Coordinates of C-alpha atoms and ligand atoms in Angstrom, one line a residue:
M1 CA -54.1 35.8 10.7
L2 CA -55.6 38.9 12.4
D3 CA -56.8 38.5 15.9
N4 CA -55.4 38.6 19.5
K5 CA -52.2 40.6 20.1
H6 CA -51.2 43.3 17.7
G7 CA -53.2 41.7 14.9
L8 CA -51.2 38.5 15.0
S9 CA -52.8 35.1 15.7
L10 CA -50.4 33.7 18.3
K11 CA -51.0 30.6 20.4
D12 CA -48.9 32.2 23.1
P13 CA -49.2 36.0 23.0
S14 CA -46.6 36.4 25.7
L15 CA -43.9 35.7 23.1
L16 CA -44.7 39.0 21.5
T17 CA -43.1 41.4 23.9
G18 CA -41.5 44.9 23.5
S19 CA -39.7 44.7 26.9
A20 CA -36.0 44.6 27.2
Y21 CA -34.7 41.6 29.1
F22 CA -31.6 41.8 31.3
N23 CA -30.5 40.6 34.7
G24 CA -33.5 38.3 34.7
A25 CA -36.1 41.0 34.5
R26 CA -38.1 42.9 31.9
Y27 CA -37.9 46.6 31.3
K28 CA -40.1 48.9 29.2
G29 CA -39.7 52.4 30.5
D30 CA -41.3 55.5 28.9
K31 CA -39.0 55.7 25.9
V32 CA -40.2 53.3 23.2
F33 CA -39.9 52.9 19.4
A34 CA -42.3 51.3 16.9
V35 CA -41.6 48.1 15.0
L36 CA -43.5 48.1 11.7
N37 CA -44.6 45.3 9.4
P38 CA -42.8 45.9 6.1
A39 CA -45.6 44.3 4.1
T40 CA -48.3 46.6 5.4
G41 CA -46.5 49.5 7.2
E42 CA -48.7 48.7 10.3
E43 CA -47.2 49.1 13.8
L44 CA -46.6 45.7 15.3
A45 CA -45.3 46.7 18.7
Q46 CA -43.7 49.4 20.8
V47 CA -40.3 48.3 22.0
A48 CA -38.2 49.6 24.9
N49 CA -35.8 52.2 23.7
M50 CA -32.9 51.3 26.0
G51 CA -29.8 53.4 26.0
V52 CA -26.2 53.2 27.1
A53 CA -27.1 53.3 30.8
E54 CA -29.3 50.3 30.6
L55 CA -26.8 48.5 28.4
S56 CA -24.1 49.2 31.0
A57 CA -26.4 47.7 33.7
A58 CA -26.9 44.6 31.5
I59 CA -23.1 44.3 31.0
D60 CA -22.7 44.4 34.8
A61 CA -25.3 41.6 35.2
A62 CA -23.6 39.5 32.5
H63 CA -20.2 40.0 34.3
A64 CA -21.6 39.0 37.6
A65 CA -23.3 35.9 36.2
Q66 CA -20.4 34.7 34.1
K67 CA -18.2 32.9 36.6
P68 CA -21.1 30.9 38.2
W69 CA -22.3 30.0 34.7
A70 CA -18.8 28.9 33.7
A71 CA -18.5 26.9 36.9
R72 CA -21.3 24.6 35.9
T73 CA -20.3 21.6 33.9
G74 CA -20.4 21.6 30.1
K75 CA -22.9 18.8 30.3
D76 CA -25.1 20.9 32.6
R77 CA -24.9 24.0 30.3
G78 CA -25.6 21.7 27.4
A79 CA -28.7 20.4 29.1
V80 CA -30.1 23.9 29.6
L81 CA -29.4 24.8 25.9
R82 CA -31.2 21.6 24.9
R83 CA -34.2 22.6 26.9
W84 CA -34.1 26.0 25.1
H85 CA -33.9 24.3 21.8
D86 CA -36.9 22.1 22.5
L87 CA -39.0 25.1 23.6
I88 CA -38.1 27.0 20.4
L89 CA -39.3 24.1 18.2
A90 CA -42.4 23.7 20.4
N91 CA -43.2 27.4 19.6
V92 CA -42.0 27.4 16.0
E93 CA -45.4 28.6 14.6
D94 CA -45.6 31.7 16.9
L95 CA -41.9 32.5 16.4
A96 CA -42.3 32.3 12.7
I97 CA -45.4 34.6 12.7
I98 CA -43.5 37.2 14.7
L99 CA -40.5 36.9 12.4
T100 CA -42.5 37.2 9.2
A101 CA -44.5 40.1 10.6
E102 CA -41.4 42.2 11.5
M103 CA -39.0 41.1 8.7
G104 CA -41.3 40.2 5.8
K105 CA -40.0 36.9 4.6
P106 CA -42.7 34.3 3.7
L107 CA -43.9 32.2 6.6
A108 CA -42.4 29.0 5.2
E109 CA -38.9 30.7 5.1
A110 CA -39.4 32.0 8.6
K111 CA -40.2 28.5 9.9
G112 CA -37.0 27.3 8.1
E113 CA -35.0 30.1 9.8
I114 CA -36.4 29.1 13.2
A115 CA -35.4 25.5 12.7
Y116 CA -32.0 26.6 11.4
G117 CA -31.3 28.8 14.4
A118 CA -32.5 26.0 16.7
A119 CA -30.1 23.6 14.9
Y120 CA -27.1 25.8 16.1
I121 CA -28.5 25.6 19.7
E122 CA -28.8 21.8 19.4
W123 CA -25.3 21.6 17.9
F124 CA -23.6 23.6 20.7
A125 CA -25.6 21.9 23.4
E126 CA -23.6 18.9 22.4
E127 CA -20.3 20.7 21.8
A128 CA -20.6 22.1 25.4
K129 CA -19.5 18.7 26.6
R130 CA -16.5 18.6 24.2
V131 CA -14.3 21.6 25.2
Y132 CA -11.1 19.5 25.2
G133 CA -7.6 20.6 26.2
D134 CA -4.2 19.0 25.7
T135 CA -1.3 17.5 27.5
I136 CA 2.1 18.2 25.9
P137 CA 5.3 16.2 26.7
G138 CA 7.4 18.4 29.0
H139 CA 10.5 20.2 27.9
M140 CA 12.3 19.2 31.1
P141 CA 12.1 16.0 33.2
D142 CA 10.4 17.7 36.0
K143 CA 7.9 19.6 33.9
R144 CA 4.4 18.7 32.9
I145 CA 2.5 20.8 30.3
I146 CA -1.2 21.1 30.2
V147 CA -3.3 23.2 27.9
L148 CA -6.7 24.4 29.2
K149 CA -9.5 26.0 27.3
Q150 CA -11.5 28.6 29.2
P151 CA -14.5 30.9 28.2
V152 CA -13.5 34.4 27.1
G153 CA -16.0 36.0 29.4
V154 CA -18.8 38.5 28.6
V155 CA -19.7 38.7 24.9
G156 CA -21.4 41.7 23.3
A157 CA -23.5 40.7 20.3
I158 CA -24.9 42.9 17.6
T159 CA -27.1 41.4 15.0
P160 CA -28.8 42.3 11.7
W161 CA -32.5 42.4 10.6
N162 CA -32.4 39.8 7.7
F163 CA -32.2 36.7 9.9
P164 CA -33.3 38.1 13.2
N165 CA -33.6 34.7 14.9
A166 CA -30.8 32.6 13.4
M167 CA -28.1 35.2 13.4
L168 CA -28.6 35.7 17.2
A169 CA -29.0 32.0 18.0
R170 CA -25.8 31.3 16.1
K171 CA -24.0 33.5 18.6
I172 CA -25.8 32.8 21.8
A173 CA -25.4 29.0 21.4
P174 CA -21.5 28.7 21.2
A175 CA -21.1 31.6 23.8
L176 CA -23.2 30.0 26.5
A177 CA -21.9 26.5 25.6
A178 CA -18.4 27.7 26.2
G179 CA -19.4 29.3 29.6
C180 CA -19.6 32.9 28.4
T181 CA -22.4 35.2 29.1
M182 CA -24.0 37.6 26.5
V183 CA -25.4 41.1 26.1
A184 CA -27.2 41.2 22.7
R185 CA -28.4 44.3 20.9
P186 CA -30.7 43.2 18.0
S187 CA -31.4 45.4 15.0
E188 CA -34.0 48.1 15.7
L189 CA -35.8 46.9 12.6
T190 CA -36.5 43.4 13.9
P191 CA -36.1 43.2 17.7
L192 CA -39.2 41.1 18.4
S193 CA -37.7 37.8 17.3
A194 CA -34.7 38.3 19.7
L195 CA -37.0 39.3 22.6
A196 CA -39.2 36.2 21.9
L197 CA -36.0 34.0 22.1
G198 CA -35.3 35.7 25.5
V199 CA -38.7 34.7 26.8
L200 CA -38.0 31.1 26.0
A201 CA -34.5 31.3 27.3
E202 CA -35.8 32.3 30.7
R203 CA -38.3 29.4 30.6
A204 CA -35.5 27.0 29.7
G205 CA -33.7 27.9 32.9
I206 CA -30.9 30.1 31.5
P207 CA -30.0 32.0 34.7
A208 CA -30.5 35.7 35.2
G209 CA -27.7 37.7 33.7
V210 CA -26.4 34.9 31.4
L211 CA -28.4 36.1 28.4
N212 CA -29.4 39.8 28.2
I213 CA -31.3 41.3 25.2
V214 CA -31.2 45.1 25.1
P215 CA -33.0 46.8 22.2
G216 CA -32.5 50.4 21.4
L217 CA -32.4 53.0 18.6
D218 CA -28.9 54.4 19.6
A219 CA -27.0 51.7 17.6
A220 CA -23.8 53.7 17.5
G221 CA -23.8 54.7 21.2
M222 CA -24.7 51.2 22.3
G223 CA -22.0 49.7 20.0
A224 CA -19.5 52.1 21.4
E225 CA -20.3 51.1 24.9
L226 CA -20.0 47.4 24.2
C227 CA -16.6 48.1 22.6
A228 CA -15.3 50.4 25.3
N229 CA -16.6 48.6 28.5
P230 CA -13.7 46.7 30.0
K231 CA -16.1 44.1 31.4
V232 CA -16.9 43.0 27.8
A233 CA -14.2 40.6 26.5
K234 CA -15.5 40.0 23.0
I235 CA -17.7 41.5 20.3
S236 CA -19.6 39.2 18.0
F237 CA -21.1 41.1 15.1
T238 CA -23.1 40.2 12.1
G239 CA -23.9 43.0 9.7
S240 CA -22.3 45.2 7.0
T241 CA -18.6 45.6 6.5
R242 CA -19.0 49.3 7.0
V243 CA -20.2 48.8 10.6
G244 CA -17.7 45.9 11.1
K245 CA -14.9 48.4 10.5
I246 CA -16.3 50.8 13.0
L247 CA -16.4 48.1 15.7
M248 CA -12.9 47.0 14.9
R249 CA -11.6 50.5 15.4
Q250 CA -13.6 51.0 18.6
G251 CA -12.6 47.6 20.0
A252 CA -8.9 48.3 19.5
E253 CA -8.7 50.5 22.6
T254 CA -9.4 47.5 24.9
I255 CA -8.2 44.8 22.5
K256 CA -11.6 43.2 22.2
K257 CA -11.8 39.8 20.7
L258 CA -13.8 39.9 17.5
S259 CA -16.1 37.6 15.5
L260 CA -17.2 39.5 12.4
E261 CA -19.7 38.1 9.9
L262 CA -19.9 40.9 7.3
G263 CA -21.0 41.7 3.8
G264 CA -20.8 39.6 0.7
N265 CA -20.7 39.8 -3.1
A266 CA -21.0 36.2 -4.1
P267 CA -20.0 35.1 -7.6
F268 CA -22.1 32.3 -9.2
I269 CA -20.3 30.7 -12.1
V270 CA -21.9 28.4 -14.7
F271 CA -19.4 26.5 -16.9
D272 CA -20.4 25.1 -20.3
D273 CA -20.0 21.5 -18.9
A274 CA -22.6 22.2 -16.2
D275 CA -26.1 20.7 -15.8
I276 CA -27.9 23.8 -16.9
D277 CA -31.3 22.9 -15.4
A278 CA -29.5 22.2 -12.1
A279 CA -27.6 25.5 -12.4
V280 CA -30.9 27.4 -12.9
E281 CA -32.4 25.8 -9.8
G282 CA -29.2 26.6 -7.8
A283 CA -29.3 30.2 -9.0
M284 CA -33.0 30.5 -7.9
V285 CA -32.0 29.5 -4.3
A286 CA -28.7 31.3 -4.2
K287 CA -30.2 34.5 -5.5
F288 CA -33.7 34.8 -4.3
R289 CA -33.7 33.2 -0.8
N290 CA -35.1 35.8 1.6
N291 CA -35.9 38.0 -1.4
G292 CA -32.1 38.3 -2.1
Q293 CA -31.6 39.8 1.4
T294 CA -29.0 37.2 2.4
C295 CA -25.3 37.7 2.9
V296 CA -24.4 34.6 0.8
C297 CA -26.8 35.5 -2.0
A298 CA -25.4 35.2 -5.5
N299 CA -24.7 38.9 -6.4
R300 CA -23.0 38.3 -9.8
I301 CA -23.9 35.4 -12.1
Y302 CA -21.2 34.5 -14.7
V303 CA -22.2 32.1 -17.5
Q304 CA -19.8 30.7 -20.1
S305 CA -20.6 31.8 -23.6
G306 CA -21.7 28.5 -25.0
V307 CA -24.6 28.1 -22.5
Y308 CA -25.3 31.8 -21.9
D309 CA -28.5 32.2 -23.9
A310 CA -30.0 28.9 -22.7
F311 CA -29.3 29.6 -19.1
A312 CA -30.5 33.2 -19.3
E313 CA -33.8 32.2 -21.0
K314 CA -34.5 29.4 -18.4
L315 CA -33.7 31.6 -15.4
A316 CA -35.8 34.5 -16.7
A317 CA -38.8 32.1 -17.2
R318 CA -38.5 30.8 -13.6
V319 CA -38.1 34.2 -12.1
A320 CA -41.0 35.7 -14.0
A321 CA -43.2 33.0 -12.5
M322 CA -42.3 33.8 -8.9
S323 CA -45.3 34.8 -6.7
V324 CA -45.0 38.1 -4.7
G325 CA -47.1 39.1 -1.7
N326 CA -47.6 39.4 2.0
G327 CA -45.8 36.4 3.4
L328 CA -48.0 36.3 6.5
T329 CA -51.3 36.0 4.6
D330 CA -50.4 34.3 1.3
P331 CA -48.3 31.3 0.3
V332 CA -45.9 33.5 -1.7
Q333 CA -42.2 33.0 -2.6
V334 CA -41.2 36.7 -2.3
G335 CA -42.2 39.2 0.3
P336 CA -41.5 42.9 0.6
L337 CA -38.0 44.5 0.9
I338 CA -37.3 45.5 4.5
N339 CA -37.6 49.3 3.9
T340 CA -37.5 52.1 1.3
A341 CA -33.8 52.4 1.5
A342 CA -33.4 48.8 0.3
L343 CA -35.9 49.5 -2.5
A344 CA -33.9 52.5 -3.6
K345 CA -30.7 50.5 -3.7
V346 CA -32.3 47.9 -5.9
E347 CA -33.7 50.5 -8.3
D348 CA -30.3 52.3 -8.3
H349 CA -28.5 49.1 -9.3
I350 CA -31.0 48.4 -12.1
A351 CA -31.0 51.9 -13.4
D352 CA -27.2 52.0 -13.5
A353 CA -26.9 48.7 -15.3
V354 CA -29.5 49.7 -17.9
A355 CA -27.9 53.1 -18.4
N356 CA -24.7 51.2 -19.2
G357 CA -26.2 48.8 -21.7
A358 CA -27.9 46.0 -19.7
T359 CA -31.2 44.5 -20.7
V360 CA -34.1 43.7 -18.4
A361 CA -35.0 40.1 -19.2
T362 CA -37.8 40.1 -16.6
G363 CA -39.0 42.3 -13.7
G364 CA -37.1 45.6 -13.3
A365 CA -39.9 47.5 -11.7
R366 CA -41.9 48.0 -8.4
H367 CA -44.7 45.5 -7.9
E368 CA -48.4 46.6 -8.3
L369 CA -48.8 45.8 -4.5
G370 CA -46.9 49.0 -3.9
G371 CA -44.9 49.7 -0.7
T372 CA -41.6 47.9 -0.9
F373 CA -42.7 45.0 -3.1
F374 CA -40.6 44.6 -6.2
H375 CA -40.7 42.3 -9.2
P376 CA -37.9 39.7 -9.1
T377 CA -35.5 40.7 -11.9
V378 CA -33.1 39.2 -14.3
L379 CA -30.6 41.5 -16.2
T380 CA -28.5 40.4 -19.2
G381 CA -25.7 42.0 -21.1
M382 CA -23.9 42.9 -17.8
K383 CA -20.4 44.5 -17.6
P384 CA -17.8 44.5 -14.8
E385 CA -17.9 48.3 -14.6
M386 CA -21.5 48.5 -13.5
K387 CA -22.3 49.3 -9.8
I388 CA -24.0 46.0 -9.2
S389 CA -20.7 44.2 -9.9
R390 CA -19.0 45.8 -6.9
E391 CA -21.8 46.5 -4.5
E392 CA -24.0 44.1 -2.5
T393 CA -27.5 44.6 -4.0
F394 CA -29.3 42.8 -1.1
G395 CA -32.4 42.5 -3.2
P396 CA -34.1 40.3 -5.9
V397 CA -31.9 41.2 -8.9
A398 CA -30.0 38.5 -10.9
P399 CA -27.4 40.1 -13.2
I400 CA -26.0 37.7 -15.8
Y401 CA -22.5 38.3 -17.2
R402 CA -20.9 36.4 -20.1
F403 CA -17.4 34.9 -20.0
E404 CA -15.2 32.9 -22.4
T405 CA -12.5 31.0 -20.4
E406 CA -12.1 29.5 -16.9
E407 CA -9.2 31.9 -16.1
E408 CA -11.4 34.9 -17.0
A409 CA -14.3 33.6 -14.8
I410 CA -12.0 33.2 -11.8
A411 CA -10.4 36.6 -12.3
L412 CA -13.9 38.2 -12.6
A413 CA -15.2 36.3 -9.5
N414 CA -12.2 37.3 -7.4
A415 CA -12.3 41.0 -8.4
S416 CA -14.0 42.0 -5.1
E417 CA -12.9 43.2 -1.7
F418 CA -15.5 40.7 -0.3
G419 CA -15.0 37.0 0.1
L420 CA -17.9 35.3 1.9
A421 CA -19.4 32.7 -0.4
G422 CA -19.0 31.6 -4.0
Y423 CA -20.8 29.1 -6.2
F424 CA -20.1 27.3 -9.4
Y425 CA -21.6 24.5 -11.6
A426 CA -19.3 22.2 -13.5
R427 CA -18.9 18.5 -14.0
D428 CA -15.3 18.1 -14.9
L429 CA -13.6 16.9 -11.7
S430 CA -10.2 18.6 -12.4
R431 CA -12.1 21.9 -13.1
V432 CA -14.0 21.5 -9.8
W433 CA -10.8 21.3 -7.8
R434 CA -9.1 24.1 -9.7
V435 CA -12.0 26.5 -9.4
A436 CA -12.8 25.6 -5.7
E437 CA -9.2 26.2 -4.7
A438 CA -8.9 29.4 -6.7
L439 CA -12.0 31.2 -5.5
E440 CA -11.1 33.8 -2.8
T441 CA -14.1 33.1 -0.5
G442 CA -14.6 31.5 2.9
M443 CA -17.2 29.1 1.6
V444 CA -17.8 27.5 -1.8
G445 CA -20.9 25.7 -3.2
V446 CA -20.1 23.2 -5.9
N447 CA -23.2 22.2 -7.9
T448 CA -25.4 23.6 -5.2
G449 CA -26.9 27.0 -4.4
L450 CA -27.5 26.3 -0.7
I451 CA -24.5 25.9 1.7
S452 CA -25.7 27.2 5.0
T453 CA -25.7 24.5 7.8
E454 CA -24.8 24.4 11.5
V455 CA -22.4 21.5 11.0
A456 CA -20.0 23.5 8.7
P457 CA -17.8 26.6 9.5
F458 CA -19.6 29.6 8.2
G459 CA -17.6 32.8 7.5
G460 CA -15.6 34.8 5.1
V461 CA -12.2 36.1 4.0
K462 CA -11.0 39.5 2.9
Q463 CA -13.5 42.2 4.0
S464 CA -16.3 39.6 4.6
G465 CA -15.2 39.0 8.2
L466 CA -13.2 37.2 10.9
G467 CA -13.8 33.9 12.5
R468 CA -16.3 31.1 11.9
E469 CA -19.8 30.3 13.2
G470 CA -21.1 26.8 13.5
S471 CA -19.3 23.4 13.3
H472 CA -16.7 22.3 15.8
Y473 CA -14.6 25.3 14.8
G474 CA -17.3 27.6 16.1
L475 CA -16.6 27.1 19.7
D476 CA -13.0 28.3 19.4
D477 CA -14.1 31.9 18.9
Y478 CA -15.5 31.9 22.5
L479 CA -12.6 30.2 24.2
E480 CA -9.2 31.2 25.4
I481 CA -6.2 28.8 25.5
K482 CA -4.3 28.7 28.8
Y483 CA -0.9 26.9 29.0
M484 CA -0.1 25.5 32.4
C485 CA 3.5 24.5 33.2
L486 CA 3.7 22.2 36.3
S487 CA 6.8 21.4 38.1
V488 CA 6.7 17.8 39.6
Ligands
LIG1 N1 -21.7 37.3 7.1 C1 -22.9 37.0 7.6 O1 -23.1 35.9 8.3 C2 -24.0 38.0 7.5 C3 -25.3 37.5 7.9 C4 -26.4 38.5 7.8 C5 -26.1 39.7 7.3 N2 -24.9 40.1 6.9 C6 -24.6 41.4 6.3 O2 -25.4 42.4 7.1 C7 -25.8 43.5 6.2 C8 -27.3 43.6 6.3 O3 -27.7 43.8 7.6 P1 -27.9 45.2 8.3 O4 -28.5 46.1 7.3 O5 -28.6 45.0 9.6 O6 -26.4 45.7 8.6 P2 -25.9 46.9 9.4 O7 -24.4 46.8 9.5 O8 -26.5 48.2 8.9 O9 -26.5 46.7 10.9 C9 -26.2 45.5 11.6 C10 -26.4 45.8 13.1 O10 -25.5 46.8 13.5 C11 -26.2 47.9 14.1 N3 -25.4 49.1 13.8 C12 -25.6 50.1 12.9 N4 -24.7 51.0 13.0 C13 -23.9 50.7 14.1 C14 -22.8 51.3 14.7 N5 -22.2 52.4 14.3 N6 -22.3 50.7 15.8 C15 -22.8 49.5 16.3 N7 -23.8 48.9 15.7 C16 -24.4 49.5 14.6 C17 -27.5 47.9 13.4 O11 -28.5 48.6 14.2 C18 -27.8 46.4 13.4 O12 -28.2 45.9 14.6 C19 -25.4 43.0 4.8 O13 -24.2 43.6 4.4 C20 -25.2 41.5 4.9 O14 -24.3 41.0 4.0 C21 -23.8 39.2 7.0
LIG2 O1 -27.5 36.5 5.6 C1 -26.7 35.6 5.8 C2 -27.0 34.6 6.8 O2 -25.8 34.0 7.3 C3 -28.1 33.6 6.4 S1 -27.6 32.0 6.1 O3 -26.8 31.6 7.3 O4 -26.9 31.9 4.8 O5 -28.9 31.2 6.1

């Protein structure tokens, strides 16, 4: 698809914009940065390099817009969100092309992400009408107790590059449904998807100042401003645990509310009573979705001794058959890694494992396409002391560890400071309950490798984050509880 704007074949070229959007207006300025296509290295667009001054202006706009936005009924806010949802789905082809071009995931996965992000908007368009309070029997005859739920106020959002549409939609939707306003700073690697969402938000009738999207290279400075500015009530962050800790420290000064969706290191356990073919299919999804660049990806695969060889052989065969290429031009399963740093981490994890006795069952090397393309890889003979056991690979490497007993598998799975997702395959019902309850994760997939949905509470424990996104729980993170004591 190489015609019209920036070499992309878009039905609506106005969706590809490099201008920041805040206070209902677009800003480009003379300071810009380039966004590159990771599959080709070509420049896609030049994007406004906004800084702390522009971010502060956007925060002022969000603050001024918040009370009028909250004063509208939940039903009215929901109707605006619904219009935005409908516009996103009506433009799914263009949004997916922009997403694949800047992030690299195959077009089919990009379309899936757009639909997934829109599902959060649809969900919270409905939830906007259900911000319920309580009445509590008074503690004295002349007292009446009412519990109100009110929006927290201005929300600062910072999002990652791996799901540049859905990770932002999953924050904007509950925030605006609750009556909050938002200033969002997308990843400098993939700002175009966020800016396209802004174009459609304006068309949907989201008022000026309610949603503000401010790209910029100064991630640390802009994050510090969001954390320090007293007009910002809450930080909603999705990204690495490393940055999450920085934001927690910076937000402490003004007691910022926090939603943190951080790093993972998901265990994927296959017991000897599992359906092995189903487990292989589950591992393919849990490991290789988005080329392994997903927070809930299986990072460690533990297989019980009796089925180890059969599982490893089947998985290696499926992985070896995966097609690799430019997700924009070819119907491939695996695109490029986002950048050379990601490629270096994948190679480092493989080299460390092999140096400590692991075997490459398939893959293990850069792809002939060059750039950041890499052969999907399966490693066997893995040991807990290897780097890949304790670090999030965030790439297409499936390390398979052998275990003997259920107790050993649970101990191995829980030996991590992370606790986002975990998966296991087993058919014994008592085992299913024992293992699901024992895993120290926020989410557990049982006989499935795909758990992400807007109807369920997404989030982690330990150092994988705070709070939940999606489901009816997801609105709570954007609401304050107020208790009213009425003398009658
Ligand atoms: N739990 C989840 O829902 C979830 C979802 C997607 C990604 N992630 C995690 O995100 C990571 C991959 O994404 P990434 O590479 O974009 O993460 P990252 O933490 O490097 O960057 C995330 C965002 O923070 C910004 N940032 C970087 N340094 C900052 C600072 N000092 N202050 C403020 N902002 C700063 C980045 O520019 C980016 O916009 C992985 O660890 C992955 O597990 C988690
Ligand atoms: O990278 C993790 C995101 O949360 C993606 S998903 O929600 O699992 O699809």
